[in-house]
Amino acid sequence: MARRKLVYEGKAKILYEGPEPGTLVQYFKDDATAGNGEKKDVIDGKGVLNNRLSEFFMTGLAGVGVPTHFIKRLNMREQLIRQVEIIPLEVIVRNVAAGSMSKRLGIEEGTPLPRPIIEFCYKDDKLGDPLVAEEHIIAFGWASQQDLDDIVALALRVNDFMSGCMMAVGIKLVDFKIEIGRVWDNDFQRLILADEISPDSCRLWDIETGKKLDKDVFRRDLGSLADAYTEVARRLGVLPANSGPVTRPTLIN
C-alpha cells in the first residue's frame, strides 16, 4: 500500500491526504504538551480517547444543526474529515474565570462569569497565540465582520450544547476553545466547526468536588491525565462503565 501523504503535523494531531478530493484523515497522537510546547510527555492511550470523545461531540453537535468537518471515525485513532481553510484564530468561550483570564484580570479562579465571554487568539505558536481584538481580526483580513458575527453565533451554540451535555453527567464546562474553517459550496462560503473538541481543548471540573478532568491535570501535575480523560469518557458513555484507563486499543465500536 502506498504511503499516505502527510499534509500537516501539530502538537496533538497529524493530517494526511484523504481518500477522496476535499477530505483529510486526522490522526490523534498520544503526545501531551503545555506552555506552548515547553512541557511535553507521551500519555499512552490519550489519542484513542480524544478520537472517540471528539467523535461523540462532533456527532452530537451535527445532530442539533451545528455544521462540522467530521465525516466518520475510521479506526481507534483516525477520523475522516472535510478539508477546510482554517481561519487563523482560536475562539475561546469562557463560562467561569480560569487560567489566563484569571491571571490577566486578577479574577479568582472559579468565579462564575455574568455571561459567556468570547475571546480570540491569533494562531501562531512562535508568538504564543496572542489575544487579539475584533479590530485586529478585521484590519488584518483574518475574518470579516460578517464572519465574526457568524463565528460568535456558532460558538454560543456549541457552548449551549456542550454545557448541557456536561452538566448532565456532573461536569462543569468552565471554558473551551474551537477552530473554525471555511468551505465553499460552488461560490457560496460557509463557516464550519473544525479541529477537535476533547478534554485537550476544554476545561472540565467535577460539579461536586471541583476536581479537574482536563489538560490542567498535566499542566499542573495534579495526577494521571489518562485517568481524568477516561473518567470523562466513562461518564458520557463513550467507555463501558467498568473499564480502566485506555492503554492499547480496547474501546468498543
PDB file of C-alpha atoms in Angstrom:
ATOM      1  CA  MET A   1       0.000   0.000   0.000  1.00  0.00           C
ATOM      2  CA  ALA A   2       1.322   3.452  -0.910  1.00  0.00           C
ATOM      3  CA  ARG A   3       2.467   5.642   1.952  1.00  0.00           C
ATOM      4  CA  ARG A   4      -0.076   8.326   2.803  1.00  0.00           C
ATOM      5  CA  LYS A   5       0.861  11.908   2.040  1.00  0.00           C
ATOM      6  CA  LEU A   6       1.491  13.983   5.170  1.00  0.00           C
ATOM      7  CA  VAL A   7      -0.344  17.327   4.990  1.00  0.00           C
ATOM      8  CA  TYR A   8       0.333  18.796   8.452  1.00  0.00           C
ATOM      9  CA  GLU A   9       1.636  17.712  11.849  1.00  0.00           C
ATOM     10  CA  GLY A  10       0.733  19.604  15.011  1.00  0.00           C
ATOM     11  CA  LYS A  11       1.361  19.016  18.698  1.00  0.00           C
ATOM     12  CA  ALA A  12      -1.541  16.582  19.160  1.00  0.00           C
ATOM     13  CA  LYS A  13      -2.675  15.534  15.671  1.00  0.00           C
ATOM     14  CA  ILE A  14      -1.423  14.639  12.202  1.00  0.00           C
ATOM     15  CA  LEU A  15      -3.356  15.336   8.997  1.00  0.00           C
ATOM     16  CA  TYR A  16      -2.957  13.049   5.993  1.00  0.00           C
ATOM     17  CA  GLU A  17      -4.342  13.331   2.497  1.00  0.00           C
ATOM     18  CA  GLY A  18      -7.782  11.714   2.386  1.00  0.00           C
ATOM     19  CA  PRO A  19      -9.111   9.024   0.056  1.00  0.00           C
ATOM     20  CA  GLU A  20     -11.310  11.480  -1.867  1.00  0.00           C
ATOM     21  CA  PRO A  21     -10.686  15.050  -3.045  1.00  0.00           C
ATOM     22  CA  GLY A  22     -11.627  17.539  -0.349  1.00  0.00           C
ATOM     23  CA  THR A  23     -11.070  15.081   2.518  1.00  0.00           C
ATOM     24  CA  LEU A  24      -8.330  14.512   5.090  1.00  0.00           C
ATOM     25  CA  VAL A  25      -7.526  11.788   7.599  1.00  0.00           C
ATOM     26  CA  GLN A  26      -6.998  13.197  11.101  1.00  0.00           C
ATOM     27  CA  TYR A  27      -4.764  11.083  13.357  1.00  0.00           C
ATOM     28  CA  PHE A  28      -4.784  11.641  17.129  1.00  0.00           C
ATOM     29  CA  LYS A  29      -1.377  11.351  18.817  1.00  0.00           C
ATOM     30  CA  ASP A  30      -0.610  10.380  22.412  1.00  0.00           C
ATOM     31  CA  ASP A  31       1.593  13.458  22.829  1.00  0.00           C
ATOM     32  CA  ALA A  32       0.698  15.921  25.576  1.00  0.00           C
ATOM     33  CA  THR A  33       2.100  19.450  25.620  1.00  0.00           C
ATOM     34  CA  ALA A  34       1.661  22.516  27.792  1.00  0.00           C
ATOM     35  CA  GLY A  35       3.132  26.001  27.982  1.00  0.00           C
ATOM     36  CA  ASN A  36       3.253  26.319  24.180  1.00  0.00           C
ATOM     37  CA  GLY A  37       5.223  23.086  23.926  1.00  0.00           C
ATOM     38  CA  GLU A  38       7.641  23.750  26.794  1.00  0.00           C
ATOM     39  CA  LYS A  39       6.312  20.769  28.774  1.00  0.00           C
ATOM     40  CA  LYS A  40       5.974  17.504  26.862  1.00  0.00           C
ATOM     41  CA  ASP A  41       5.124  13.875  27.537  1.00  0.00           C
ATOM     42  CA  VAL A  42       3.539  10.866  25.874  1.00  0.00           C
ATOM     43  CA  ILE A  43       0.329   9.677  27.573  1.00  0.00           C
ATOM     44  CA  ASP A  44      -0.445   6.131  26.473  1.00  0.00           C
ATOM     45  CA  GLY A  45      -3.987   5.934  25.064  1.00  0.00           C
ATOM     46  CA  LYS A  46      -4.670   9.693  25.050  1.00  0.00           C
ATOM     47  CA  GLY A  47      -5.098   9.785  21.275  1.00  0.00           C
ATOM     48  CA  VAL A  48      -7.592   6.928  21.351  1.00  0.00           C
ATOM     49  CA  LEU A  49      -9.693   8.679  23.986  1.00  0.00           C
ATOM     50  CA  ASN A  50      -9.618  12.055  22.233  1.00  0.00           C
ATOM     51  CA  ASN A  51     -10.582  10.464  18.923  1.00  0.00           C
ATOM     52  CA  ARG A  52     -13.658   8.872  20.469  1.00  0.00           C
ATOM     53  CA  LEU A  53     -14.596  11.913  22.549  1.00  0.00           C
ATOM     54  CA  SER A  54     -14.239  14.302  19.620  1.00  0.00           C
ATOM     55  CA  GLU A  55     -16.383  11.954  17.521  1.00  0.00           C
ATOM     56  CA  PHE A  56     -19.003  11.964  20.289  1.00  0.00           C
ATOM     57  CA  PHE A  57     -19.152  15.762  20.496  1.00  0.00           C
ATOM     58  CA  MET A  58     -18.975  16.426  16.743  1.00  0.00           C
ATOM     59  CA  THR A  59     -21.736  13.920  16.067  1.00  0.00           C
ATOM     60  CA  GLY A  60     -23.907  15.413  18.800  1.00  0.00           C
ATOM     61  CA  LEU A  61     -23.360  18.951  17.525  1.00  0.00           C
ATOM     62  CA  ALA A  62     -24.235  17.926  13.963  1.00  0.00           C
ATOM     63  CA  GLY A  63     -27.422  16.430  15.366  1.00  0.00           C
ATOM     64  CA  VAL A  64     -28.506  19.842  16.671  1.00  0.00           C
ATOM     65  CA  GLY A  65     -27.634  21.630  13.436  1.00  0.00           C
ATOM     66  CA  VAL A  66     -24.066  22.811  14.050  1.00  0.00           C
ATOM     67  CA  PRO A  67     -22.039  22.220  10.851  1.00  0.00           C
ATOM     68  CA  THR A  68     -18.716  20.416  11.422  1.00  0.00           C
ATOM     69  CA  HIS A  69     -15.860  18.988   9.368  1.00  0.00           C
ATOM     70  CA  PHE A  70     -16.360  15.496  10.853  1.00  0.00           C
ATOM     71  CA  ILE A  71     -17.426  12.771   8.413  1.00  0.00           C
ATOM     72  CA  LYS A  72     -16.785   9.497  10.242  1.00  0.00           C
ATOM     73  CA  ARG A  73     -14.389   7.675  12.541  1.00  0.00           C
ATOM     74  CA  LEU A  74     -12.128   5.308  10.623  1.00  0.00           C
ATOM     75  CA  ASN A  75     -10.464   3.411  13.459  1.00  0.00           C
ATOM     76  CA  MET A  76      -9.219   3.831  17.020  1.00  0.00           C
ATOM     77  CA  ARG A  77      -7.052   6.861  16.245  1.00  0.00           C
ATOM     78  CA  GLU A  78      -8.275   8.283  12.942  1.00  0.00           C
ATOM     79  CA  GLN A  79     -11.198  10.258  11.584  1.00  0.00           C
ATOM     80  CA  LEU A  80     -12.207  11.143   8.054  1.00  0.00           C
ATOM     81  CA  ILE A  81     -12.842  14.884   7.915  1.00  0.00           C
ATOM     82  CA  ARG A  82     -13.724  17.507   5.356  1.00  0.00           C
ATOM     83  CA  GLN A  83     -10.810  19.656   4.231  1.00  0.00           C
ATOM     84  CA  VAL A  84     -11.321  23.293   5.182  1.00  0.00           C
ATOM     85  CA  GLU A  85      -9.451  26.570   5.082  1.00  0.00           C
ATOM     86  CA  ILE A  86      -8.736  27.229   8.745  1.00  0.00           C
ATOM     87  CA  ILE A  87      -9.314  30.793   9.924  1.00  0.00           C
ATOM     88  CA  PRO A  88      -6.112  31.616  11.893  1.00  0.00           C
ATOM     89  CA  LEU A  89      -7.931  32.179  15.173  1.00  0.00           C
ATOM     90  CA  GLU A  90      -8.548  30.252  18.355  1.00  0.00           C
ATOM     91  CA  VAL A  91     -12.073  31.008  19.525  1.00  0.00           C
ATOM     92  CA  ILE A  92     -12.280  30.736  23.316  1.00  0.00           C
ATOM     93  CA  VAL A  93     -15.623  30.593  25.140  1.00  0.00           C
ATOM     94  CA  ARG A  94     -15.470  31.166  28.895  1.00  0.00           C
ATOM     95  CA  ASN A  95     -18.249  30.443  31.397  1.00  0.00           C
ATOM     96  CA  VAL A  96     -16.096  30.570  34.542  1.00  0.00           C
ATOM     97  CA  ALA A  97     -12.906  32.545  35.206  1.00  0.00           C
ATOM     98  CA  ALA A  98      -9.850  30.291  34.981  1.00  0.00           C
ATOM     99  CA  GLY A  99      -6.392  30.021  33.502  1.00  0.00           C
ATOM    100  CA  SER A 100      -5.073  33.019  31.591  1.00  0.00           C
ATOM    101  CA  MET A 101      -8.210  35.099  32.217  1.00  0.00           C
ATOM    102  CA  SER A 102      -7.734  34.856  35.977  1.00  0.00           C
ATOM    103  CA  LYS A 103      -4.063  35.800  35.633  1.00  0.00           C
ATOM    104  CA  ARG A 104      -4.697  38.724  33.256  1.00  0.00           C
ATOM    105  CA  LEU A 105      -7.610  40.274  35.097  1.00  0.00           C
ATOM    106  CA  GLY A 106      -6.960  39.265  38.699  1.00  0.00           C
ATOM    107  CA  ILE A 107     -10.241  37.370  38.948  1.00  0.00           C
ATOM    108  CA  GLU A 108     -10.217  34.439  41.357  1.00  0.00           C
ATOM    109  CA  GLU A 109     -10.251  31.139  39.503  1.00  0.00           C
ATOM    110  CA  GLY A 110     -13.695  29.545  39.729  1.00  0.00           C
ATOM    111  CA  THR A 111     -15.629  32.836  39.674  1.00  0.00           C
ATOM    112  CA  PRO A 112     -18.764  32.406  37.510  1.00  0.00           C
ATOM    113  CA  LEU A 113     -18.942  34.962  34.708  1.00  0.00           C
ATOM    114  CA  PRO A 114     -22.114  37.049  34.251  1.00  0.00           C
ATOM    115  CA  ARG A 115     -22.470  35.649  30.736  1.00  0.00           C
ATOM    116  CA  PRO A 116     -20.344  33.584  28.346  1.00  0.00           C
ATOM    117  CA  ILE A 117     -17.358  35.644  27.210  1.00  0.00           C
ATOM    118  CA  ILE A 118     -15.780  35.011  23.810  1.00  0.00           C
ATOM    119  CA  GLU A 119     -12.106  35.788  23.225  1.00  0.00           C
ATOM    120  CA  PHE A 120      -9.957  35.455  20.114  1.00  0.00           C
ATOM    121  CA  CYS A 121      -6.306  34.453  19.884  1.00  0.00           C
ATOM    122  CA  TYR A 122      -4.172  34.660  16.761  1.00  0.00           C
ATOM    123  CA  LYS A 123      -2.900  31.181  15.889  1.00  0.00           C
ATOM    124  CA  ASP A 124       0.874  31.482  15.859  1.00  0.00           C
ATOM    125  CA  ASP A 125       2.966  29.269  18.143  1.00  0.00           C
ATOM    126  CA  LYS A 126       6.052  31.458  17.708  1.00  0.00           C
ATOM    127  CA  LEU A 127       4.116  34.402  19.146  1.00  0.00           C
ATOM    128  CA  GLY A 128       2.435  32.335  21.851  1.00  0.00           C
ATOM    129  CA  ASP A 129      -1.060  32.605  20.283  1.00  0.00           C
ATOM    130  CA  PRO A 130      -1.618  36.214  21.450  1.00  0.00           C
ATOM    131  CA  LEU A 131      -5.016  37.558  22.461  1.00  0.00           C
ATOM    132  CA  VAL A 132      -6.395  39.857  19.741  1.00  0.00           C
ATOM    133  CA  ALA A 133      -9.368  42.199  19.417  1.00  0.00           C
ATOM    134  CA  GLU A 134     -12.001  42.148  16.693  1.00  0.00           C
ATOM    135  CA  GLU A 135     -10.360  45.298  15.285  1.00  0.00           C
ATOM    136  CA  HIS A 136      -7.140  43.357  14.670  1.00  0.00           C
ATOM    137  CA  ILE A 137      -9.010  40.491  13.024  1.00  0.00           C
ATOM    138  CA  ILE A 138     -10.857  42.741  10.577  1.00  0.00           C
ATOM    139  CA  ALA A 139      -7.934  45.106   9.910  1.00  0.00           C
ATOM    140  CA  PHE A 140      -5.531  42.279   9.044  1.00  0.00           C
ATOM    141  CA  GLY A 141      -8.096  40.402   6.949  1.00  0.00           C
ATOM    142  CA  TRP A 142      -8.203  37.229   9.012  1.00  0.00           C
ATOM    143  CA  ALA A 143     -12.008  37.391   9.006  1.00  0.00           C
ATOM    144  CA  SER A 144     -14.727  39.858   8.024  1.00  0.00           C
ATOM    145  CA  GLN A 145     -17.265  41.427  10.351  1.00  0.00           C
ATOM    146  CA  GLN A 146     -19.893  39.037   8.976  1.00  0.00           C
ATOM    147  CA  ASP A 147     -17.534  36.120   9.605  1.00  0.00           C
ATOM    148  CA  LEU A 148     -17.086  37.266  13.217  1.00  0.00           C
ATOM    149  CA  ASP A 149     -20.823  37.572  13.737  1.00  0.00           C
ATOM    150  CA  ASP A 150     -21.271  34.041  12.377  1.00  0.00           C
ATOM    151  CA  ILE A 151     -18.373  32.704  14.494  1.00  0.00           C
ATOM    152  CA  VAL A 152     -19.814  34.166  17.693  1.00  0.00           C
ATOM    153  CA  ALA A 153     -23.248  32.706  16.938  1.00  0.00           C
ATOM    154  CA  LEU A 154     -21.723  29.304  16.200  1.00  0.00           C
ATOM    155  CA  ALA A 155     -19.535  29.383  19.325  1.00  0.00           C
ATOM    156  CA  LEU A 156     -22.519  30.169  21.547  1.00  0.00           C
ATOM    157  CA  ARG A 157     -24.478  27.279  20.025  1.00  0.00           C
ATOM    158  CA  VAL A 158     -21.555  24.956  20.751  1.00  0.00           C
ATOM    159  CA  ASN A 159     -21.450  26.297  24.306  1.00  0.00           C
ATOM    160  CA  ASP A 160     -25.151  25.638  24.857  1.00  0.00           C
ATOM    161  CA  PHE A 161     -24.840  22.051  23.661  1.00  0.00           C
ATOM    162  CA  MET A 162     -21.603  21.302  25.486  1.00  0.00           C
ATOM    163  CA  SER A 163     -22.714  22.894  28.761  1.00  0.00           C
ATOM    164  CA  GLY A 164     -25.901  20.821  28.828  1.00  0.00           C
ATOM    165  CA  CYS A 165     -24.089  17.658  27.798  1.00  0.00           C
ATOM    166  CA  MET A 166     -21.532  18.049  30.578  1.00  0.00           C
ATOM    167  CA  MET A 167     -23.958  19.165  33.268  1.00  0.00           C
ATOM    168  CA  ALA A 168     -25.996  16.008  32.663  1.00  0.00           C
ATOM    169  CA  VAL A 169     -23.028  13.894  33.781  1.00  0.00           C
ATOM    170  CA  GLY A 170     -21.955  16.079  36.705  1.00  0.00           C
ATOM    171  CA  ILE A 171     -19.256  18.082  34.924  1.00  0.00           C
ATOM    172  CA  LYS A 172     -18.962  21.883  34.730  1.00  0.00           C
ATOM    173  CA  LEU A 173     -17.869  23.292  31.360  1.00  0.00           C
ATOM    174  CA  VAL A 174     -15.510  26.047  32.535  1.00  0.00           C
ATOM    175  CA  ASP A 175     -14.227  27.074  29.115  1.00  0.00           C
ATOM    176  CA  PHE A 176     -13.211  25.649  25.750  1.00  0.00           C
ATOM    177  CA  LYS A 177     -11.545  26.637  22.520  1.00  0.00           C
ATOM    178  CA  ILE A 178     -12.548  25.802  18.984  1.00  0.00           C
ATOM    179  CA  GLU A 179     -11.301  26.468  15.477  1.00  0.00           C
ATOM    180  CA  ILE A 180     -13.427  27.463  12.517  1.00  0.00           C
ATOM    181  CA  GLY A 181     -12.895  26.596   8.870  1.00  0.00           C
ATOM    182  CA  ARG A 182     -14.195  27.955   5.587  1.00  0.00           C
ATOM    183  CA  VAL A 183     -15.733  25.688   2.965  1.00  0.00           C
ATOM    184  CA  TRP A 184     -17.260  26.561  -0.382  1.00  0.00           C
ATOM    185  CA  ASP A 185     -20.376  25.155  -1.977  1.00  0.00           C
ATOM    186  CA  ASN A 186     -19.924  26.450  -5.521  1.00  0.00           C
ATOM    187  CA  ASP A 187     -19.384  30.195  -4.906  1.00  0.00           C
ATOM    188  CA  PHE A 188     -21.100  30.230  -1.504  1.00  0.00           C
ATOM    189  CA  GLN A 189     -18.860  30.296   1.576  1.00  0.00           C
ATOM    190  CA  ARG A 190     -19.849  28.607   4.826  1.00  0.00           C
ATOM    191  CA  LEU A 191     -18.155  28.510   8.200  1.00  0.00           C
ATOM    192  CA  ILE A 192     -17.996  25.170   9.993  1.00  0.00           C
ATOM    193  CA  LEU A 193     -16.542  23.768  13.209  1.00  0.00           C
ATOM    194  CA  ALA A 194     -13.123  22.170  12.630  1.00  0.00           C
ATOM    195  CA  ASP A 195     -10.136  20.695  14.525  1.00  0.00           C
ATOM    196  CA  GLU A 196     -11.420  18.781  17.577  1.00  0.00           C
ATOM    197  CA  ILE A 197     -13.436  19.012  20.786  1.00  0.00           C
ATOM    198  CA  SER A 198     -11.918  16.972  23.604  1.00  0.00           C
ATOM    199  CA  PRO A 199     -10.552  17.413  27.132  1.00  0.00           C
ATOM    200  CA  ASP A 200      -7.421  18.764  25.406  1.00  0.00           C
ATOM    201  CA  SER A 201      -9.426  21.818  24.327  1.00  0.00           C
ATOM    202  CA  CYS A 202     -11.820  22.209  27.272  1.00  0.00           C
ATOM    203  CA  ARG A 203     -11.633  22.924  30.987  1.00  0.00           C
ATOM    204  CA  LEU A 204     -13.843  20.416  32.776  1.00  0.00           C
ATOM    205  CA  TRP A 205     -14.432  20.360  36.542  1.00  0.00           C
ATOM    206  CA  ASP A 206     -16.449  17.897  38.587  1.00  0.00           C
ATOM    207  CA  ILE A 207     -19.508  19.837  39.766  1.00  0.00           C
ATOM    208  CA  GLU A 208     -19.465  18.392  43.287  1.00  0.00           C
ATOM    209  CA  THR A 209     -15.758  18.261  44.098  1.00  0.00           C
ATOM    210  CA  GLY A 210     -14.169  20.742  41.682  1.00  0.00           C
ATOM    211  CA  LYS A 211     -11.727  18.021  40.583  1.00  0.00           C
ATOM    212  CA  LYS A 212     -10.117  18.863  37.240  1.00  0.00           C
ATOM    213  CA  LEU A 213     -10.804  16.429  34.392  1.00  0.00           C
ATOM    214  CA  ASP A 214      -8.885  18.181  31.611  1.00  0.00           C
ATOM    215  CA  LYS A 215      -5.369  19.041  30.464  1.00  0.00           C
ATOM    216  CA  ASP A 216      -4.795  21.161  33.584  1.00  0.00           C
ATOM    217  CA  VAL A 217      -4.108  17.807  35.275  1.00  0.00           C
ATOM    218  CA  PHE A 218      -0.986  17.618  33.091  1.00  0.00           C
ATOM    219  CA  ARG A 219      -0.181  21.348  33.162  1.00  0.00           C
ATOM    220  CA  ARG A 220      -0.274  21.490  36.963  1.00  0.00           C
ATOM    221  CA  ASP A 221       0.926  17.968  37.829  1.00  0.00           C
ATOM    222  CA  LEU A 222      -2.355  17.024  39.513  1.00  0.00           C
ATOM    223  CA  GLY A 223      -2.290  13.297  38.776  1.00  0.00           C
ATOM    224  CA  SER A 224      -2.921  10.957  35.856  1.00  0.00           C
ATOM    225  CA  LEU A 225      -4.146  12.619  32.650  1.00  0.00           C
ATOM    226  CA  ALA A 226      -5.241   9.247  31.270  1.00  0.00           C
ATOM    227  CA  ASP A 227      -7.410   8.658  34.349  1.00  0.00           C
ATOM    228  CA  ALA A 228      -9.016  12.104  34.020  1.00  0.00           C
ATOM    229  CA  TYR A 229      -9.871  11.655  30.328  1.00  0.00           C
ATOM    230  CA  THR A 230     -11.081   8.110  30.967  1.00  0.00           C
ATOM    231  CA  GLU A 231     -13.441   9.443  33.650  1.00  0.00           C
ATOM    232  CA  VAL A 232     -14.940  11.950  31.180  1.00  0.00           C
ATOM    233  CA  ALA A 233     -15.386   9.235  28.547  1.00  0.00           C
ATOM    234  CA  ARG A 234     -16.936   6.873  31.099  1.00  0.00           C
ATOM    235  CA  ARG A 235     -19.471   9.436  32.308  1.00  0.00           C
ATOM    236  CA  LEU A 236     -20.507  10.282  28.759  1.00  0.00           C
ATOM    237  CA  GLY A 237     -20.996   6.616  27.880  1.00  0.00           C
ATOM    238  CA  VAL A 238     -18.122   6.548  25.386  1.00  0.00           C
ATOM    239  CA  LEU A 239     -16.420   3.880  27.515  1.00  0.00           C
ATOM    240  CA  PRO A 240     -18.043   0.973  29.355  1.00  0.00           C
ATOM    241  CA  ALA A 241     -18.775   1.900  32.973  1.00  0.00           C
ATOM    242  CA  ASN A 242     -16.379  -0.712  34.407  1.00  0.00           C
ATOM    243  CA  SER A 243     -13.440  -0.091  32.058  1.00  0.00           C
ATOM    244  CA  GLY A 244      -9.998   1.045  33.180  1.00  0.00           C
ATOM    245  CA  PRO A 245      -7.682   3.616  31.600  1.00  0.00           C
ATOM    246  CA  VAL A 246      -7.025   3.026  27.902  1.00  0.00           C
ATOM    247  CA  THR A 247      -3.520   1.817  27.081  1.00  0.00           C
ATOM    248  CA  ARG A 248      -3.992  -0.158  23.891  1.00  0.00           C
ATOM    249  CA  PRO A 249      -6.989  -0.454  21.521  1.00  0.00           C
ATOM    250  CA  THR A 250      -9.739  -1.770  23.806  1.00  0.00           C
ATOM    251  CA  LEU A 251     -12.602   0.662  23.166  1.00  0.00           C
ATOM    252  CA  ILE A 252     -15.939  -0.603  21.975  1.00  0.00           C
ATOM    253  CA  ASN A 253     -17.184   0.264  18.491  1.00  0.00           C
TER     254      ASN A 253
END
